[in-house]
Amino acid sequence: MEVARPEYVPDPSFSREEMEALQDDIAADAAFADDHGIDPDALRLTDTVEDEGDYDPDGGPVVVGVDQAFTDDESVSAVVAIQDGRVVARETGRAPLEIPYVPGLLAFREGRSIVTALDSLSVPADLLVLDGSGRIHFRQAGIATHVGVVFDAPALGVAKNLLCGTPRRSLDDYYREGTRIPIEATDRVSAPIGTVIGHAFQSRQYPNPEKRHVNPLIVSPGHRVSAETTVDFVEALCAGYKLPEPTRLADAAADRVK
DNA sequence: GCGACAG
DNA sequence: ATCTTGTCGC
């Protein structure tokens, strides 16, 4: 796919102030409303994705999972494209690690390898699934929003932990599979307080509440997807595991390359 | 000064 | 994220 906004490609050499200013611009250009034409049912997976296949121009929506693995000095990104339950394309990208991890500035540390990998992807992506937050971010410009706006493609973020915002119910309790808990903006987020910026989604759970319990996923809109539809998409993309299939496959691919 | 903090 | 074996629960 092609970069639509070159000026937004994350540059690790920026100062912290420049990074934050760029994020404010990106958030202003981001759309947190549905603009994709994808029916969640068209993404629904019946089983785990294991087969490879050829891209079909007349087939269903292409969902691209993105994830990273790290070595001492570089980040490795893997992107896996799925269409109608089959892997139709996969690509990798590498970039040197130039800055440390700073909460809120993740895209500047891992963004280059992602852009490189997506840039070399030959099939058109209808939806990007990033690891990390989108709108659940201090300036509403998490890595999912950042990458989505750079390519002007529908995107969403799937995280394992909450960066900011307040869940309407405690995330430490036991919830049955399918439970959705809205995450609202607080004064630390650049959105009106109370705005639903994402959800905690219980994609997987153990049967006995007394014993073990699984933590919910934290999902949020990246670009051109609403908070509600974001959960619909993630739910449709999960096939028996805690993480959605695109993310699982990208995760495995990145580790494999490393 | 204190607290909070995706991967 | 990464360094790492066994182990508990279903």
Coordinates of C-alpha atoms (C1' of nucleotides) in Angstrom, one line a residue:
Chain A
M1 CA 0.0 0.0 0.0
E2 CA 1.0 3.6 -0.5
V3 CA 1.8 6.3 2.1
A4 CA -0.9 9.0 1.8
R5 CA 0.6 11.5 4.2
P6 CA 4.5 11.5 4.0
E7 CA 4.7 14.4 6.5
Y8 CA 3.2 12.2 9.2
V9 CA 5.6 9.3 8.9
P10 CA 7.1 9.1 12.4
D11 CA 10.6 10.5 12.7
P12 CA 12.6 9.3 15.8
S13 CA 14.9 12.3 15.6
F14 CA 12.1 14.7 16.5
S15 CA 12.2 16.3 19.9
R16 CA 9.5 15.4 22.4
E17 CA 7.7 18.7 21.7
E18 CA 7.7 18.0 17.9
M19 CA 6.4 14.5 18.4
E20 CA 3.5 15.8 20.5
A21 CA 2.7 18.6 18.1
L22 CA 2.7 16.0 15.2
Q23 CA 0.3 13.8 17.2
D24 CA -2.1 16.8 17.7
D25 CA -2.1 17.3 13.9
I26 CA -2.7 13.7 13.3
A27 CA -5.6 13.6 15.8
A28 CA -7.1 16.5 14.0
D29 CA -7.0 14.6 10.7
A30 CA -8.2 11.3 12.2
A31 CA -11.8 10.2 11.8
F32 CA -13.4 8.3 14.7
A33 CA -16.5 7.6 12.7
D34 CA -17.3 4.8 10.3
D35 CA -15.9 5.3 6.9
H36 CA -15.0 1.9 5.5
G37 CA -18.0 0.1 4.0
I38 CA -17.2 -3.2 5.8
D39 CA -19.9 -5.3 7.3
P40 CA -18.6 -7.0 10.5
D41 CA -20.2 -10.2 9.4
A42 CA -18.0 -10.3 6.3
L43 CA -15.0 -10.5 8.6
R44 CA -16.4 -13.3 10.9
L45 CA -14.0 -16.2 11.2
T46 CA -15.4 -19.7 11.6
D47 CA -12.0 -21.2 12.6
T48 CA -8.4 -20.3 13.2
V49 CA -6.6 -19.1 10.0
E50 CA -4.0 -21.6 8.8
D51 CA -4.4 -21.9 5.0
E52 CA -2.6 -19.8 2.5
G53 CA -4.4 -18.6 -0.6
D54 CA -4.4 -16.1 -3.5
Y55 CA -5.8 -12.6 -3.2
D56 CA -9.2 -12.4 -4.9
P57 CA -10.1 -8.9 -6.2
D58 CA -13.7 -10.0 -6.0
G59 CA -13.4 -11.6 -2.6
G60 CA -14.2 -10.4 0.9
P61 CA -12.5 -7.5 2.8
V62 CA -8.7 -7.8 3.3
V63 CA -7.7 -7.4 7.0
V64 CA -4.0 -6.8 7.8
G65 CA -2.6 -7.7 11.2
V66 CA 0.6 -5.8 12.2
D67 CA 3.0 -6.7 15.1
Q68 CA 6.6 -6.2 16.1
A69 CA 9.4 -8.2 17.7
F70 CA 12.7 -6.7 18.9
T71 CA 16.4 -7.5 19.0
D72 CA 19.0 -5.5 20.8
D73 CA 19.1 -2.7 18.2
E74 CA 16.2 -3.0 15.8
S75 CA 12.5 -3.6 15.5
V76 CA 11.1 -6.2 13.1
S77 CA 7.5 -5.7 11.9
A78 CA 5.4 -8.4 10.3
V79 CA 2.2 -7.7 8.4
V80 CA -0.2 -10.5 7.5
A81 CA -3.1 -10.0 5.1
I82 CA -6.2 -12.2 5.6
Q83 CA -9.1 -12.5 3.2
D84 CA -12.0 -14.9 3.6
G85 CA -10.2 -16.9 6.3
R86 CA -7.0 -17.4 4.4
V87 CA -3.6 -15.7 4.4
V88 CA -3.2 -14.0 1.1
A89 CA 0.0 -12.0 1.7
R90 CA 2.7 -11.3 4.2
E91 CA 5.6 -8.9 4.4
T92 CA 8.2 -7.8 6.9
G93 CA 10.0 -4.6 7.6
R94 CA 13.0 -3.6 9.7
A95 CA 14.3 -0.4 11.3
P96 CA 16.9 0.5 13.8
L97 CA 15.7 1.3 17.4
E98 CA 16.7 4.9 17.9
I99 CA 14.8 5.9 21.0
P100 CA 13.6 4.3 24.2
Y101 CA 10.0 3.3 24.9
V102 CA 8.1 6.3 26.2
P103 CA 4.4 5.9 27.0
G104 CA 2.5 8.0 24.5
L105 CA 5.3 8.1 21.9
L106 CA 5.3 4.4 20.8
A107 CA 4.8 5.2 17.1
F108 CA 8.1 7.1 17.0
R109 CA 9.9 4.0 18.3
E110 CA 8.2 1.3 16.3
G111 CA 6.6 3.2 13.4
R112 CA 9.3 3.1 10.8
S113 CA 9.5 -0.7 10.5
I114 CA 5.7 -0.8 10.2
V115 CA 5.6 1.8 7.4
T116 CA 8.3 -0.1 5.6
A117 CA 6.4 -3.4 5.8
L118 CA 3.1 -2.0 4.8
D119 CA 4.7 0.0 2.0
S120 CA 5.9 -3.3 0.4
L121 CA 2.5 -5.0 0.8
S122 CA 1.1 -5.6 -2.7
V123 CA -2.6 -6.3 -1.8
P124 CA -5.0 -3.5 -0.9
A125 CA -5.9 -3.4 2.8
D126 CA -9.4 -2.7 3.8
L127 CA -8.6 -2.7 7.5
L128 CA -5.4 -2.5 9.6
V129 CA -5.2 -4.1 13.0
L130 CA -2.4 -2.7 15.1
D131 CA -1.0 -3.8 18.4
G132 CA -1.4 -0.9 20.9
S133 CA -3.9 1.9 21.3
G134 CA -5.6 4.2 18.8
R135 CA -7.8 6.8 20.3
I136 CA -7.1 5.6 23.8
H137 CA -4.1 8.0 24.0
F138 CA -3.4 11.3 25.7
R139 CA -3.6 13.2 22.4
Q140 CA -5.9 10.7 20.7
A141 CA -3.1 9.7 18.4
G142 CA -1.9 6.2 19.5
I143 CA 0.1 4.0 17.1
A144 CA -3.1 2.7 15.4
T145 CA -4.3 6.2 14.7
H146 CA -0.9 7.3 13.6
V147 CA -0.4 4.5 11.1
G148 CA -4.0 4.7 9.9
V149 CA -3.7 8.4 9.1
V150 CA -0.3 7.9 7.4
F151 CA -1.9 5.5 4.9
D152 CA -5.4 7.0 5.2
A153 CA -6.7 3.5 5.8
P154 CA -9.4 2.2 8.2
A155 CA -7.4 1.1 11.3
L156 CA -8.0 0.0 14.9
G157 CA -5.8 -0.8 17.9
V158 CA -5.8 -3.9 20.1
A159 CA -3.8 -3.5 23.4
K160 CA -3.3 -5.8 26.4
N161 CA -3.2 -3.0 28.9
L162 CA -4.9 0.4 29.4
L163 CA -2.8 3.5 28.7
C164 CA -5.3 6.1 29.9
G165 CA -9.0 6.8 30.3
T166 CA -11.4 5.3 32.8
P167 CA -13.3 2.1 32.4
R168 CA -17.0 2.3 33.5
R169 CA -16.5 -1.0 35.5
S170 CA -13.4 -2.4 37.1
L171 CA -11.2 -4.4 34.7
D172 CA -10.1 -6.7 37.5
D173 CA -13.3 -8.6 37.8
Y174 CA -14.5 -11.7 36.1
Y175 CA -16.5 -11.1 32.9
R176 CA -18.1 -13.5 30.6
E177 CA -17.0 -13.8 27.0
G178 CA -18.4 -11.0 24.8
T179 CA -18.6 -8.4 27.6
R180 CA -17.9 -4.8 26.5
I181 CA -16.9 -2.1 28.9
P182 CA -16.7 1.5 27.7
I183 CA -13.5 3.4 28.3
E184 CA -14.1 7.1 28.9
A185 CA -11.8 10.1 28.5
T186 CA -10.5 11.8 31.6
D187 CA -8.8 15.2 31.9
R188 CA -5.6 13.6 30.8
V189 CA -7.1 12.9 27.3
S190 CA -7.6 15.6 24.6
A191 CA -11.2 14.8 24.2
P192 CA -14.2 16.0 26.2
I193 CA -14.3 14.2 29.5
G194 CA -16.7 11.3 29.3
T195 CA -16.2 10.7 25.6
V196 CA -16.1 6.9 24.9
I197 CA -12.6 6.5 23.4
G198 CA -12.6 2.7 23.3
H199 CA -13.7 -0.5 25.1
A200 CA -12.3 -3.3 27.2
F201 CA -13.5 -6.4 25.4
Q202 CA -13.6 -9.9 27.0
S203 CA -12.7 -12.0 24.0
R204 CA -11.8 -15.1 26.0
Q205 CA -12.6 -16.4 29.5
Y206 CA -12.2 -19.4 31.8
P207 CA -15.4 -21.1 32.9
N208 CA -14.7 -20.9 36.6
P209 CA -14.8 -17.4 38.1
E210 CA -13.4 -18.7 41.4
K211 CA -10.1 -19.9 39.9
R212 CA -8.3 -18.1 37.1
H213 CA -9.6 -15.2 35.0
V214 CA -8.4 -13.7 31.7
N215 CA -7.8 -9.9 31.3
P216 CA -9.9 -8.2 28.7
L217 CA -8.4 -6.8 25.5
I218 CA -8.3 -3.0 25.2
V219 CA -9.6 -2.0 21.8
S220 CA -9.9 1.5 20.3
P221 CA -10.6 3.2 17.0
G222 CA -7.5 4.1 14.9
H223 CA -8.9 5.9 11.9
R224 CA -12.2 5.8 10.0
V225 CA -13.8 3.4 12.4
S226 CA -16.2 4.2 15.3
A227 CA -15.7 2.9 18.9
E228 CA -18.6 0.5 18.6
T229 CA -17.7 -0.9 15.2
T230 CA -14.1 -1.4 16.4
V231 CA -15.4 -3.9 19.0
D232 CA -17.6 -5.6 16.3
F233 CA -14.6 -6.0 14.1
V234 CA -12.4 -7.4 16.8
E235 CA -15.1 -9.8 18.0
A236 CA -15.6 -11.1 14.4
L237 CA -11.8 -11.6 14.0
C238 CA -11.3 -13.7 17.2
A239 CA -11.4 -17.4 16.6
G240 CA -10.9 -19.2 19.9
Y241 CA -7.9 -17.3 21.2
K242 CA -7.7 -14.2 23.2
L243 CA -6.1 -12.2 20.4
P244 CA -7.7 -11.6 17.0
E245 CA -6.3 -13.9 14.2
P246 CA -4.6 -11.1 12.2
T247 CA -2.7 -10.1 15.4
R248 CA -1.8 -13.7 16.3
L249 CA -0.4 -14.5 12.9
A250 CA 1.6 -11.2 12.7
D251 CA 2.9 -11.9 16.2
A252 CA 4.1 -15.4 15.2
A253 CA 5.6 -14.1 11.9
A254 CA 7.5 -11.3 13.7
D255 CA 9.0 -13.8 16.2
R256 CA 9.9 -16.1 13.4
V257 CA 11.8 -13.5 11.6
K258 CA 13.7 -12.5 14.7
Chain B
dG1 C1' 6.0 16.9 45.1
dC2 C1' 3.0 12.5 43.8
dG3 C1' 0.9 9.5 40.7
dA4 C1' 0.3 7.1 36.0
dC5 C1' 2.3 5.0 32.0
dA6 C1' 0.4 0.9 25.0
dG7 C1' 5.0 -2.0 23.5
Chain C
dA1 C1' 8.7 -5.6 24.3
dT2 C1' 12.5 -9.1 26.3
dC3 C1' 15.1 -12.6 29.6
dT4 C1' 12.9 -18.1 30.6
dT5 C1' 10.8 -24.0 33.0
dG6 C1' 7.8 -25.8 35.0
dT7 C1' 3.2 -26.0 36.3
dC8 C1' -1.7 -25.3 37.4
dG9 C1' -6.4 -25.5 35.4
dC10 C1' -9.8 -27.0 31.9

